[in-house]
Coordinates of C-alpha atoms in Angstrom, one line a residue:
Chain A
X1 CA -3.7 53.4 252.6
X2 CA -3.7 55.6 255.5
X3 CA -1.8 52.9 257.8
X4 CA 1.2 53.5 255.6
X5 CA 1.0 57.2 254.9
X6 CA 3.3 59.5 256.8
X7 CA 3.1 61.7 259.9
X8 CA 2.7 65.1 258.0
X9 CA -0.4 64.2 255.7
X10 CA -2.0 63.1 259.2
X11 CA -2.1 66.7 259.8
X12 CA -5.2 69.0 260.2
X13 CA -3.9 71.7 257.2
X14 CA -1.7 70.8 254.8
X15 CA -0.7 73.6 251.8
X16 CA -0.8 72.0 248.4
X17 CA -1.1 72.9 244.7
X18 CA -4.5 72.5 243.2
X19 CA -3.7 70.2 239.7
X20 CA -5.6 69.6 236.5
X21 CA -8.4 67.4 237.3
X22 CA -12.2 65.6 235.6
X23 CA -13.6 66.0 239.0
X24 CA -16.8 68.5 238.6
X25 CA -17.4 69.7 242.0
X26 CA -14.1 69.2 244.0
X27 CA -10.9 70.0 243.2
X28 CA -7.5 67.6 243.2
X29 CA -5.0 69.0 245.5
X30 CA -1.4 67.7 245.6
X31 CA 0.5 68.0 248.2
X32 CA 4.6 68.0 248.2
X33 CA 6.4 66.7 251.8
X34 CA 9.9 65.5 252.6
X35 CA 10.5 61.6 253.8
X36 CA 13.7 60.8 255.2
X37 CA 15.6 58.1 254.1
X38 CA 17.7 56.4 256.7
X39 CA 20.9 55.3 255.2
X40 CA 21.4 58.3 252.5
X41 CA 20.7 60.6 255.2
X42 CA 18.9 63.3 253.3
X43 CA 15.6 63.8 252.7
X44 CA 13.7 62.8 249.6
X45 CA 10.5 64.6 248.0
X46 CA 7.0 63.2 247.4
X47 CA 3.8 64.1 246.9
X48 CA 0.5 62.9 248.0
X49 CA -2.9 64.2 245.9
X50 CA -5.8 65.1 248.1
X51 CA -9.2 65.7 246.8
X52 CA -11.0 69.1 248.5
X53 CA -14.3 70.6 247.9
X54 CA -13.7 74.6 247.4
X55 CA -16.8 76.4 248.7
X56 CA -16.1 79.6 247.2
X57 CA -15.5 77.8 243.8
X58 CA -12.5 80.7 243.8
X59 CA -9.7 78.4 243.1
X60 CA -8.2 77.7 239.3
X61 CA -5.9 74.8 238.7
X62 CA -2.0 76.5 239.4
X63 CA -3.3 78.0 242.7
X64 CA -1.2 77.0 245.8
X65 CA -3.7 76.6 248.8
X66 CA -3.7 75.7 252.2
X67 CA -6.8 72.5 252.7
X68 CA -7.8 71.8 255.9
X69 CA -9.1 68.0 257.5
X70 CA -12.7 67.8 257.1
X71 CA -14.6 67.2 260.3
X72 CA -17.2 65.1 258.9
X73 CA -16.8 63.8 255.3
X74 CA -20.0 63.3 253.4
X75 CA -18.1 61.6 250.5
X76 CA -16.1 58.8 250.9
X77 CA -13.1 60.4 248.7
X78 CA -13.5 64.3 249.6
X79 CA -11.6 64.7 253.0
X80 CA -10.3 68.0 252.7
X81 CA -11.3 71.7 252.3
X82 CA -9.9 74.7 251.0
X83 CA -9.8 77.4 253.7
X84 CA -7.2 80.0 252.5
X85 CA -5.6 81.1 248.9
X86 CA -1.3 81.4 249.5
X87 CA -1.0 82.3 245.8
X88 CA -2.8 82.8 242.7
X89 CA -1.4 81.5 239.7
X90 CA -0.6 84.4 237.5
X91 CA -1.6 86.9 239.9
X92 CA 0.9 86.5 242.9
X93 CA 0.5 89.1 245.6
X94 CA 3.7 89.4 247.8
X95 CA 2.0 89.5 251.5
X96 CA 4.8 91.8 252.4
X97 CA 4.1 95.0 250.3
X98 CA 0.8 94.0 249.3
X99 CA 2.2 94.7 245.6
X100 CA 1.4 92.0 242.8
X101 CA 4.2 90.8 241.5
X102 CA 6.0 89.6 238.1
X103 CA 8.7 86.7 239.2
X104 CA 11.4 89.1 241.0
X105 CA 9.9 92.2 239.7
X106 CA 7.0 94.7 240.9
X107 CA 4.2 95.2 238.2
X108 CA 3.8 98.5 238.5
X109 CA 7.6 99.4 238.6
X110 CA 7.1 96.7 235.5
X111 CA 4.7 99.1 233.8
X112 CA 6.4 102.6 234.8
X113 CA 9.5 101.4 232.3
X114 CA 7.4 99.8 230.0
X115 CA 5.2 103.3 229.9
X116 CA 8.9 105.4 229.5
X117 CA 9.9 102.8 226.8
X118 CA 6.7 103.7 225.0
X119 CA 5.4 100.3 224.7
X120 CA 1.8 99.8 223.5
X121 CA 0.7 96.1 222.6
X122 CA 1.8 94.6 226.3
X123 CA -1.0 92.6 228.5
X124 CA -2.9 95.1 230.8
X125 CA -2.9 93.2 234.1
X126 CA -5.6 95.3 235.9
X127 CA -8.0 95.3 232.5
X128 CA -8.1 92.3 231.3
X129 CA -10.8 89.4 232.8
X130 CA -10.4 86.9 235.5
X131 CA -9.1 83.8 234.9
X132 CA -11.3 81.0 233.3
X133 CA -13.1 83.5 230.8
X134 CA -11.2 81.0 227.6
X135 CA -11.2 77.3 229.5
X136 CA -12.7 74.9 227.3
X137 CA -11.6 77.0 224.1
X138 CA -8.4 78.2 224.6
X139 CA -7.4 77.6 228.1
X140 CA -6.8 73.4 229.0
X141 CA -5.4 73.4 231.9
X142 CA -8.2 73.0 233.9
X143 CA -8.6 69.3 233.2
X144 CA -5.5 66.4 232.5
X145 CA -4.2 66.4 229.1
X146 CA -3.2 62.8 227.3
X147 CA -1.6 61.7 224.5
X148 CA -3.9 60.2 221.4
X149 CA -2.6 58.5 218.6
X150 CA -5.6 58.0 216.3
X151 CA -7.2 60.6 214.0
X152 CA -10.8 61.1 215.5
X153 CA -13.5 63.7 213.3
X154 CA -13.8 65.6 216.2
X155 CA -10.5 65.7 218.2
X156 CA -10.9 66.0 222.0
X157 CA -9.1 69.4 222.4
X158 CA -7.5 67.9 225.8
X159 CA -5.8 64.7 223.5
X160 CA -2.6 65.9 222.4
X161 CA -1.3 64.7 219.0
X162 CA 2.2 65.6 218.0
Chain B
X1 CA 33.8 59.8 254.8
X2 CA 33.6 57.8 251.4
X3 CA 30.0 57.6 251.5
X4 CA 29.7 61.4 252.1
X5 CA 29.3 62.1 248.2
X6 CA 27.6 65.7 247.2
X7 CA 27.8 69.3 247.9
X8 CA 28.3 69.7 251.6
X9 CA 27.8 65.7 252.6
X10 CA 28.3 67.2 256.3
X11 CA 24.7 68.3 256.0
X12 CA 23.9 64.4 255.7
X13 CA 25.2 63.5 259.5
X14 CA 23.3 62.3 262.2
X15 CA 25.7 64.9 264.4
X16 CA 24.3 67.8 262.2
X17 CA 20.9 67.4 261.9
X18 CA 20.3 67.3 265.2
X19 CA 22.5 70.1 266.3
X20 CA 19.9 72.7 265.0
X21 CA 17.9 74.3 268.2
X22 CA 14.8 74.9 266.1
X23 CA 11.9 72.6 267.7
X24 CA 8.7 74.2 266.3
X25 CA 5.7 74.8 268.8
X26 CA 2.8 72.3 268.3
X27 CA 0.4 74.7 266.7
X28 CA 2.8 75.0 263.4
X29 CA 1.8 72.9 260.8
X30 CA 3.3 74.3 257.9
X31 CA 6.5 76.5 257.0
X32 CA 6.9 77.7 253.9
X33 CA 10.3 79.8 252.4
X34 CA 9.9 81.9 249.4
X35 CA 13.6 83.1 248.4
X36 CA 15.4 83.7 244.3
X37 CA 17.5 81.3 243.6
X38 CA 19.4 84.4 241.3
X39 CA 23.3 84.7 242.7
X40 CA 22.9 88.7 241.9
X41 CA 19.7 88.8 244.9
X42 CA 22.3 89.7 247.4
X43 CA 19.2 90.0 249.9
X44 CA 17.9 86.5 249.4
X45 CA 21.3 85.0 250.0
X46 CA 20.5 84.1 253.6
X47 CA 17.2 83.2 252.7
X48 CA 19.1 80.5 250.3
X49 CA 21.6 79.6 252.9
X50 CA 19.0 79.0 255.6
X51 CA 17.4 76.4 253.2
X52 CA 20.8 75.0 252.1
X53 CA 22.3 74.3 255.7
X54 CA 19.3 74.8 258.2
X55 CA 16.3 73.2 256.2
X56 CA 17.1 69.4 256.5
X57 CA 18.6 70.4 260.1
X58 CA 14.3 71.3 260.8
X59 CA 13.2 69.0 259.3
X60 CA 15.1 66.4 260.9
X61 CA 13.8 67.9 264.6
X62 CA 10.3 68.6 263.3
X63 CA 9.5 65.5 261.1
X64 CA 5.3 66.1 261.0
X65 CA 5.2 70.1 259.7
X66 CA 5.3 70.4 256.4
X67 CA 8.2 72.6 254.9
X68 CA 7.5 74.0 251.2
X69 CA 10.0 76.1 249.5
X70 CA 9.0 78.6 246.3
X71 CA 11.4 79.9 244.2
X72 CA 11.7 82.7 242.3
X73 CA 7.9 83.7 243.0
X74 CA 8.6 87.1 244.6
X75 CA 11.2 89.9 244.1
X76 CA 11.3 89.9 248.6
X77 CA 12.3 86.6 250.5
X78 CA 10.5 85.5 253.4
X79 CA 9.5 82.9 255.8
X80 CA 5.9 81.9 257.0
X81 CA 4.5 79.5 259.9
X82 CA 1.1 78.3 259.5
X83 CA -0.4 77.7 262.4
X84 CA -3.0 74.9 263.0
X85 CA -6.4 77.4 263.9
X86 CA -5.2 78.9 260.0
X87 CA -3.6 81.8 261.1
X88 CA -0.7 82.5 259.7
X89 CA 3.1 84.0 260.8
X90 CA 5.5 86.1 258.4
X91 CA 9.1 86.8 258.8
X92 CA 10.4 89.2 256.2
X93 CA 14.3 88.1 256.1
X94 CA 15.0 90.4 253.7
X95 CA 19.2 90.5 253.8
X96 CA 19.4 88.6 256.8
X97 CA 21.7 86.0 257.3
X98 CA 21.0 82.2 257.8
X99 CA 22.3 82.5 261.8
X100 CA 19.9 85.9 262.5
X101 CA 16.7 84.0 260.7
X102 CA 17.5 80.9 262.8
X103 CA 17.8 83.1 266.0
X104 CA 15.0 84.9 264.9
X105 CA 12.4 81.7 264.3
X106 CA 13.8 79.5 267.4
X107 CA 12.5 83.2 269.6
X108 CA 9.4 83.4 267.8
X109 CA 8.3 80.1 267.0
X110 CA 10.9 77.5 268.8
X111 CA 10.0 75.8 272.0
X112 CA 12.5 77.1 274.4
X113 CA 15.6 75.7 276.2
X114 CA 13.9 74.6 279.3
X115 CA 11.2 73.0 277.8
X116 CA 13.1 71.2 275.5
X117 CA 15.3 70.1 278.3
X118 CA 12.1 68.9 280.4
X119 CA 10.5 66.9 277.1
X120 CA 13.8 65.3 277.0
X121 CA 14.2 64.4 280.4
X122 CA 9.9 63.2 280.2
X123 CA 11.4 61.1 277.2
X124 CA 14.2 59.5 279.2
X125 CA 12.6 58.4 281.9
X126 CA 9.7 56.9 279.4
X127 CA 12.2 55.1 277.6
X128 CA 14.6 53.7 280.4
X129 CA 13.5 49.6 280.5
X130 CA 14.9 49.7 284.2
X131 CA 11.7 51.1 285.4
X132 CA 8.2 48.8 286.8
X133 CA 4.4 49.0 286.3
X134 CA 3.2 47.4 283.3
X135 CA 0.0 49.4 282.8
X136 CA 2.8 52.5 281.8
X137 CA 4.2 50.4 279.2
X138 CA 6.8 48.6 281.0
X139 CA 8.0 45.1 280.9
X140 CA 8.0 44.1 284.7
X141 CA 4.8 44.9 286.8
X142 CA 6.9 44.4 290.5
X143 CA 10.1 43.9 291.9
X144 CA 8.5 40.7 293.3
X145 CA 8.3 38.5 290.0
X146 CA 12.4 39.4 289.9
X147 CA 14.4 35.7 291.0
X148 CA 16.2 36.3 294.4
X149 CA 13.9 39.6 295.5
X150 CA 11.5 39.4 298.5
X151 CA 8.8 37.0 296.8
X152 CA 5.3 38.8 296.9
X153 CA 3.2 38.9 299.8
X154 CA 0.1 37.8 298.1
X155 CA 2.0 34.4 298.0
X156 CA 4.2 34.5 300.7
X157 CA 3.5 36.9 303.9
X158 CA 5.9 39.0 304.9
X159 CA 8.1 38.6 308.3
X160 CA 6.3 40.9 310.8
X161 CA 9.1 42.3 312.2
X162 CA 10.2 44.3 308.5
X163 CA 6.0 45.5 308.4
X164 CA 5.9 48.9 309.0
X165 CA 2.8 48.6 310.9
X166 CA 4.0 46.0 313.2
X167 CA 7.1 48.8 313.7
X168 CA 5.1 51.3 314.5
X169 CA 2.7 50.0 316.6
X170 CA 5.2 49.2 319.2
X171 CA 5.1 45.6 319.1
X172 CA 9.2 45.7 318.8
X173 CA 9.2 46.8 322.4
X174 CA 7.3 43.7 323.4
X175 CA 9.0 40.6 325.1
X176 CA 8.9 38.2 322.4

């Protein structure tokens, strides 16, 4: 498999997304690049998953991050690392200000007109708990979700039936 | 142009994609651009031109970095390099147009004129088949295995009279 992969995932960092996963230790990383095809003249997207181990056990599935080649792999399958966070999912810090951010919109300047409107139920950014407080109960994105067909006694929360 | 089908197909021509003058220097890996994809964003419009018109065109010159584009992540656009040793390089293009970021990234980031002049010149003479020596790649190891060229003088000495040494040392004075 690495004879035929291209140029790009040969490199030493690549940035990725980090992607629902059963691994326990490591994380699944995928990776987005262009390939060019030759007649159409335009280039085409792919991805490629990587499996990383995350040191700082910091990263949630949703996080982009850059991984970086691993000098010596211990593990046949783990060849990357995760050296730096770009973005937190949910919690997206533009590097320019410094300010986090809500899509295209500041949240504090979010909050100053909610506070002027006089809104009172809305989500409180700075108080509420990090992210992985509900995984396993409410939260299943950490791990893949399938589709199930058969009634079980104890449904698998990550088997979707509908 | 009948096979040029899309918006812009001129953006799908040899001719264009290599006209941009963007070579990235070795130690950038990655290069992300984080722009709104919202019409109203008048400041992200060269942000979105630049990866309209200019993206494919690096791409094309820079085939093993990785270009990522986010959308709609962050009310400011911008542009970042990572470099190799994880560093990292931001260009705020905050209402800049596609030509001024392009500009701006070939001064900051590009290899220059000269040395992309030199590489290609290196690449040229690389590639030309009309050149000897087979341990560099080349087909031919000598002019000598060539039919109707001076046979080699491992096989076949040379005349004394065209040896430089016998030139040299005078022996074309001598009374033959």
């Amino acid at each position: 498999m690495a004879g035929s992969l291209p140029g790009v995932l040969k490199n030493s960092i690549l940035l990725g997304q980090v992607v629902p996963s059963n691994l326990k230790n490591a994380l699944k990383v995928q990776v987005p690049y262009f390939t060019f095809d030759e007649r159409l003249k335009a280039y085409f997207k792919k991805t490629e998953d990587f499996i990383a181990v995350d040191p700082s056990k910091e990263s949630k599935t949703g996080d982009v991050v850059i991984i970086q080649k691993l000098e010596k792999q211990t593990k046949k399958d783990i060849t990357h690392h995760v050296s730096q966070t770009v973005f937190k999912l949910g919690d997206v810090k533009d590097p320019i200000s410094g300010e986090y951010v809500v899509g295209s919109e500041y949240r504090n300047r979010r909050d100053k007109i909610d506070e002027l409107y006089g809104a009172t139920g809305n989500f409180k950014y700075d108080e509420a708990p990090k992210r992985g407080r509900l995984e396993g109960t409410r939260d299943f994105t950490d791990k893949p979700t399938y589709r199930t067909w058969h009634e079980f006694e104890k449904d698998d929360p990550y088997g979707i039936r509908n | 142009m009948s096979f040029m089908k899309g918006i812009s197909p001129i953006r799908r021509t040899t001719n264009y994609l290599n006209a941009s003058p963007l070579v990235l220097k070795r130690r950038v890996k990655i290069l992300t651009v984080n722009f709104n994809e919202n019409e109203e964003e008048e400041h992200h419009k060269g942000a979105r031109d630049f990866v309209f018109w200019n993206l494919p065109q690096v791409q094309y010159k820079n085939p093993n970095v990785q270009i990522v584009t986010f959308r709609n992540l962050t009310p400011s656009p911008f542009i970042t390099c990572f470099l190799e040793d994880n560093s990292k390089i931001l260009f705020d293009v905050d209402s800049q147009s596609n030509k001024e970021i392009m500009d701006r990234l070939v001064k900051t980031v590009g290899k220059s004129k000269e040395l992309l002049e030199e590489e290609a010149l290196a690449s040229e003479a690389k590639s030309n088949p009309a050149n000897f020596c087979r341990r560099l790649g080349f087909d031919r190891h000598c002019i000598c295995e060539m039919p109707g060229q001076v046979p080699c003088p491992i096989m076949v000495p040379v005349p004394k009279h065209w040896r430089g040494k016998w030139w040299n040392q005078g022996h074309r004075y001598e009374e033959e």
